[in-house]
Amino acid sequence: MAEVNILVCVKRAADVTGEVVLTADGTALDGRYSGYAMSGHETAAVEIAVSLVEQHGGSVTVLTLGDEDAVEQLRDALAVGADDAVHIEADSSAYGPADVAAAIAEVVRARADAGTAYDLVLVGNDAADTGNFQVGIRLAYLLDRPVVAGVQSAEVADGTATLHVGSAEGTETYEVALPAVATVLEGGVDPRYPNIRGRMRAKKAPVETVTAGVEPKGGRTLGLSLPPPAPTQVTVLGEGPGAAPAVVDVLRKIGVLS
Amino acid sequence: MSNAVLVLIEPDEGRVHLVSREALTFARQLGGEVHALMLGTVDEAVLADCREQGVAVVHEAQAAGGELDAYSAAAWATALEQALEGAGAATVLAGGTERGTEVLAHVAARRDLPMAANVLAVTSTEPLEVERQVAGGAVLERMRLDATPAVLTMAGHAVEAVAAASPGAAEHRTFEARVTPADLRARVQRVQARGGGDSSAALSAARVVVGAGRGAGSADGFADVDALAQRLGGAVGVSRAVTSLGWRPHHEQVGQTGSRIAPDVYIACGISGAIQHWAGVSSSKTIIAINTDADAPMMTKADYAVVGDMHEVLPAILEELDRA
């Protein structure tokens, strides 16, 4: 079985699962208190890549575009089994999704020229902070590769990737010739945690820093705000099992009891 | 180019999908003539929904060689681009389903156009500016969309689907999609249907949703949740914590990366109500929360609250329903 070289693209984003804080100028999320992480989708993408390479041999490269702090997320991926990393040093807030895709495409081409052709490029389905849902698809067009979105698990054999996408009806399966691009959705694989040996390895693993080969056209954000708090007029129906008749009364009142 | 709006619509159980009907309602607010595109057969039920939504023209894409029989986002994008030319549309939009978002991203990539995902509202038309959800609904972004055609997807249930004041003509036009071999490089080869009940299949369109979170306690803690959903003819939806713990499959997840729901009633059991979950359920008409913690966000945002353990309250509700 042929080896497989995989590039996984991750993004350092403010953790938005807790309380969300905006910067004073209202143009960005402030993660100083919440911390930063790669998204669940990207964590799943790293897991898919590392386990495919465990099975078939080859290499996993992890890539990010961001300031120097973003190297932390590269180290996180290296700690769970990625082999090397590329850091496109840039102010990610100046990059719209088309710019990010163009910068990644530059790296893919440069690495191919240098002898590493990526059979599969994985990105998150959507970024945890900016939520544009576009980088992977734009990248595929720039590289003229097939792309499958929302992938939850993957197999590779004989130059073909078998990609599984969850849908309302069940699981949809795509078979695409490599090289290809896939955007990954969390939930299909169980990402591993780093062990001590992995963390030690991550400290020493090579991180290549490059400058973006594209001039960003920028995003189109005019400003951010927090949604207004939901109006609260809660009616307490009671405590414990004794509240059951009151619940059924409500269900009857709103007409959902047939 | 006219100021027509082209909406990608999807079918759901013989009708136009609720999320697509919401997108049609939203499209009317933009002021131009509303066109709809469906991939696959447009029947009388679809035309009736489109008439009610004030649609002027319903475009139906066909492919004699069967190129549209299985889903391919690129093939759909090709058909959408043809319909865009046919309608002379200045705006193309879709409901924020997985497919709606994916197909519009293909169109945006092909034409090097900006795209706004998860739009809630238009805040300015000249120039076009929109408000959209980012960070899983925790943050609102105002975004400039100054290219033609404007490409946008709607956040699910951001607007309510309502009939137009006067019905549309819904003139039915069919065209042959010029799908290329490159479009078919990534195409669904097979679908493995889910085993067992399909209560989750129509989660985003369900009238009743029974939700469960970490309070379920374990993978074995959902029997009463399943029973209540079945008793009320509804669907089960779970929080991200539940799928992360592997207690229930991802397709049942409601919120940030799962379904957005807008049922008549959402019964949230043992769910704390993190903002990402709230963003997916806040369009529910009525919310009943059951939680041991009276101060949990879900309890304070709900319409009705029961303070108690879901494993004690749900059996009592089922018993009461049997009695009723």
CSV table of C-alpha atoms in Angstrom, one decimal, chain A residues 16-17 20 22 29 40-41 128-134 137-138 141 144-149 152 162 167-176 185-187 217 219-227 230 232-241 243-245 247-248 250-257, chain B residues 71 74 99 101-102 105-106 108-110 112-115 117-118 129 132 134-135 137-144 146 185-194 201 207-208 232 240 250 253 257 264-265 267 275-276 278 286 288 299-308 312-313 316-317 320-321 324:
chain,number,residue,atom,x,y,z
A,16,VAL,CA,-16.3,30.7,22.5
A,17,THR,CA,-17.8,27.9,24.5
A,20,VAL,CA,-17.5,35.7,25.0
A,22,LEU,CA,-15.0,41.4,22.3
A,29,LEU,CA,-13.0,38.3,19.7
A,40,GLY,CA,-13.3,20.6,17.4
A,41,HIS,CA,-13.5,20.1,13.6
A,128,ALA,CA,-14.9,28.4,15.3
A,129,ASP,CA,-14.7,32.2,15.3
A,130,THR,CA,-15.4,33.6,11.8
A,131,GLY,CA,-17.7,30.8,10.6
A,132,ASN,CA,-17.3,31.4,6.9
A,133,PHE,CA,-17.6,27.7,5.7
A,134,GLN,CA,-15.4,28.5,2.6
A,137,ILE,CA,-13.9,24.7,-1.1
A,138,ARG,CA,-12.0,27.8,-2.3
A,141,TYR,CA,-10.8,25.2,-6.8
A,144,ASP,CA,-8.2,22.0,-9.2
A,145,ARG,CA,-8.9,19.1,-6.9
A,146,PRO,CA,-12.2,17.4,-5.9
A,147,VAL,CA,-13.6,18.5,-2.5
A,148,VAL,CA,-16.0,16.9,-0.1
A,149,ALA,CA,-17.5,18.9,2.8
A,152,GLN,CA,-16.5,12.7,9.6
A,162,THR,CA,-13.4,7.0,0.8
A,167,SER,CA,-26.7,13.5,6.8
A,168,ALA,CA,-30.2,13.4,8.0
A,169,GLU,CA,-30.9,10.3,6.1
A,170,GLY,CA,-27.8,8.3,7.1
A,171,THR,CA,-24.2,8.2,6.0
A,172,GLU,CA,-23.3,9.4,2.5
A,173,THR,CA,-20.1,7.9,1.1
A,174,TYR,CA,-17.9,9.6,-1.5
A,175,GLU,CA,-15.0,7.9,-3.3
A,176,VAL,CA,-12.6,10.5,-4.8
A,185,LEU,CA,-16.9,18.0,10.8
A,186,GLU,CA,-16.4,16.8,14.4
A,187,GLY,CA,-18.2,13.8,15.7
A,217,LYS,CA,-7.8,41.5,0.0
A,219,GLY,CA,-12.5,40.3,5.0
A,220,ARG,CA,-15.6,42.4,4.9
A,221,THR,CA,-16.3,42.7,8.6
A,222,LEU,CA,-17.7,46.1,9.6
A,223,GLY,CA,-18.0,45.3,13.3
A,224,LEU,CA,-19.0,42.7,15.9
A,225,SER,CA,-21.6,42.8,18.6
A,226,LEU,CA,-23.0,40.4,21.2
A,227,PRO,CA,-26.6,39.2,20.7
A,230,ALA,CA,-33.1,36.7,25.7
A,232,THR,CA,-36.8,36.1,30.6
A,233,GLN,CA,-40.3,35.5,31.8
A,234,VAL,CA,-40.0,32.1,33.1
A,235,THR,CA,-42.9,30.4,34.8
A,236,VAL,CA,-41.8,27.8,37.3
A,237,LEU,CA,-44.1,24.8,37.0
A,238,GLY,CA,-42.9,23.2,40.2
A,239,GLU,CA,-40.3,20.9,41.7
A,240,GLY,CA,-39.7,17.3,40.9
A,241,PRO,CA,-42.3,14.7,39.7
A,243,ALA,CA,-44.8,19.2,38.4
A,244,ALA,CA,-45.8,16.6,35.8
A,245,PRO,CA,-49.5,17.5,35.7
A,247,VAL,CA,-46.2,20.2,32.3
A,248,VAL,CA,-49.0,18.2,30.6
A,250,VAL,CA,-48.8,23.3,29.1
A,251,LEU,CA,-48.4,20.7,26.3
A,252,ARG,CA,-52.2,20.5,26.0
A,253,LYS,CA,-52.5,24.3,25.9
A,254,ILE,CA,-50.0,24.7,23.1
A,255,GLY,CA,-51.7,22.0,21.1
A,256,VAL,CA,-49.1,19.3,20.8
A,257,LEU,CA,-51.1,16.5,22.4
B,71,TYR,CA,-25.7,14.6,-5.0
B,74,ALA,CA,-20.2,21.0,-7.9
B,99,ARG,CA,-26.0,21.5,1.2
B,101,THR,CA,-24.0,26.3,2.4
B,102,GLU,CA,-21.8,24.0,0.5
B,105,ALA,CA,-19.5,28.3,-1.4
B,106,HIS,CA,-18.8,26.5,-4.6
B,108,ALA,CA,-18.6,31.9,-4.6
B,109,ALA,CA,-15.3,30.1,-5.2
B,110,ARG,CA,-15.8,29.7,-8.9
B,112,ASP,CA,-14.3,34.7,-6.9
B,113,LEU,CA,-17.1,36.4,-5.0
B,114,PRO,CA,-17.5,37.1,-1.3
B,115,MET,CA,-20.1,35.0,0.5
B,117,ALA,CA,-22.9,32.5,5.7
B,118,ASN,CA,-25.6,32.4,8.4
B,129,GLU,CA,-24.7,45.0,4.4
B,132,ARG,CA,-24.8,37.3,10.4
B,134,VAL,CA,-20.4,33.9,13.8
B,135,ALA,CA,-18.7,32.0,16.6
B,137,GLY,CA,-24.2,32.1,17.3
B,138,ALA,CA,-22.3,33.7,20.2
B,139,VAL,CA,-21.5,36.8,18.2
B,140,LEU,CA,-23.1,38.9,15.5
B,141,GLU,CA,-21.1,40.3,12.7
B,142,ARG,CA,-22.0,43.1,10.4
B,143,MET,CA,-20.6,42.4,6.9
B,144,ARG,CA,-20.3,44.3,3.7
B,146,ASP,CA,-20.4,44.6,-2.2
B,185,ARG,CA,-15.2,14.0,-9.3
B,186,ALA,CA,-16.8,14.2,-5.9
B,187,ARG,CA,-20.2,12.7,-5.9
B,188,VAL,CA,-22.2,10.6,-3.4
B,189,GLN,CA,-21.7,7.0,-4.3
B,190,ARG,CA,-23.9,5.4,-1.8
B,191,VAL,CA,-26.1,6.2,1.2
B,192,GLN,CA,-26.3,4.0,4.2
B,193,ALA,CA,-29.6,4.6,5.8
B,194,ARG,CA,-29.7,4.8,9.6
B,201,ALA,CA,-34.4,12.7,10.3
B,207,ARG,CA,-42.9,20.3,15.8
B,208,VAL,CA,-41.8,18.7,19.1
B,232,LEU,CA,-45.4,13.3,21.4
B,240,ARG,CA,-22.7,18.9,22.3
B,250,HIS,CA,-23.7,13.5,16.2
B,253,GLN,CA,-26.8,17.4,18.0
B,257,THR,CA,-22.5,22.4,14.7
B,264,ASP,CA,-43.8,24.4,18.7
B,265,VAL,CA,-42.3,23.1,21.9
B,267,ILE,CA,-38.4,20.2,26.2
B,275,ILE,CA,-24.8,30.0,24.2
B,276,GLN,CA,-24.0,27.7,21.3
B,278,TRP,CA,-29.1,28.4,22.8
B,286,THR,CA,-42.2,27.4,23.6
B,288,ILE,CA,-39.8,23.9,28.8
B,299,MET,CA,-33.8,27.4,33.1
B,300,THR,CA,-33.7,31.2,33.2
B,301,LYS,CA,-34.3,31.7,29.5
B,302,ALA,CA,-37.1,29.1,29.1
B,303,ASP,CA,-40.8,29.9,29.1
B,304,TYR,CA,-41.5,27.2,31.7
B,305,ALA,CA,-39.1,25.5,34.2
B,306,VAL,CA,-39.3,22.4,36.4
B,307,VAL,CA,-36.7,22.2,39.1
B,308,GLY,CA,-35.8,18.5,39.4
B,312,GLU,CA,-37.7,11.6,38.1
B,313,VAL,CA,-39.7,14.2,36.2
B,316,ALA,CA,-44.0,11.3,36.0
B,317,ILE,CA,-44.8,13.2,32.8
B,320,GLU,CA,-49.5,11.6,33.5
B,321,LEU,CA,-49.8,11.4,29.7
B,324,ALA,CA,-54.7,11.9,30.2
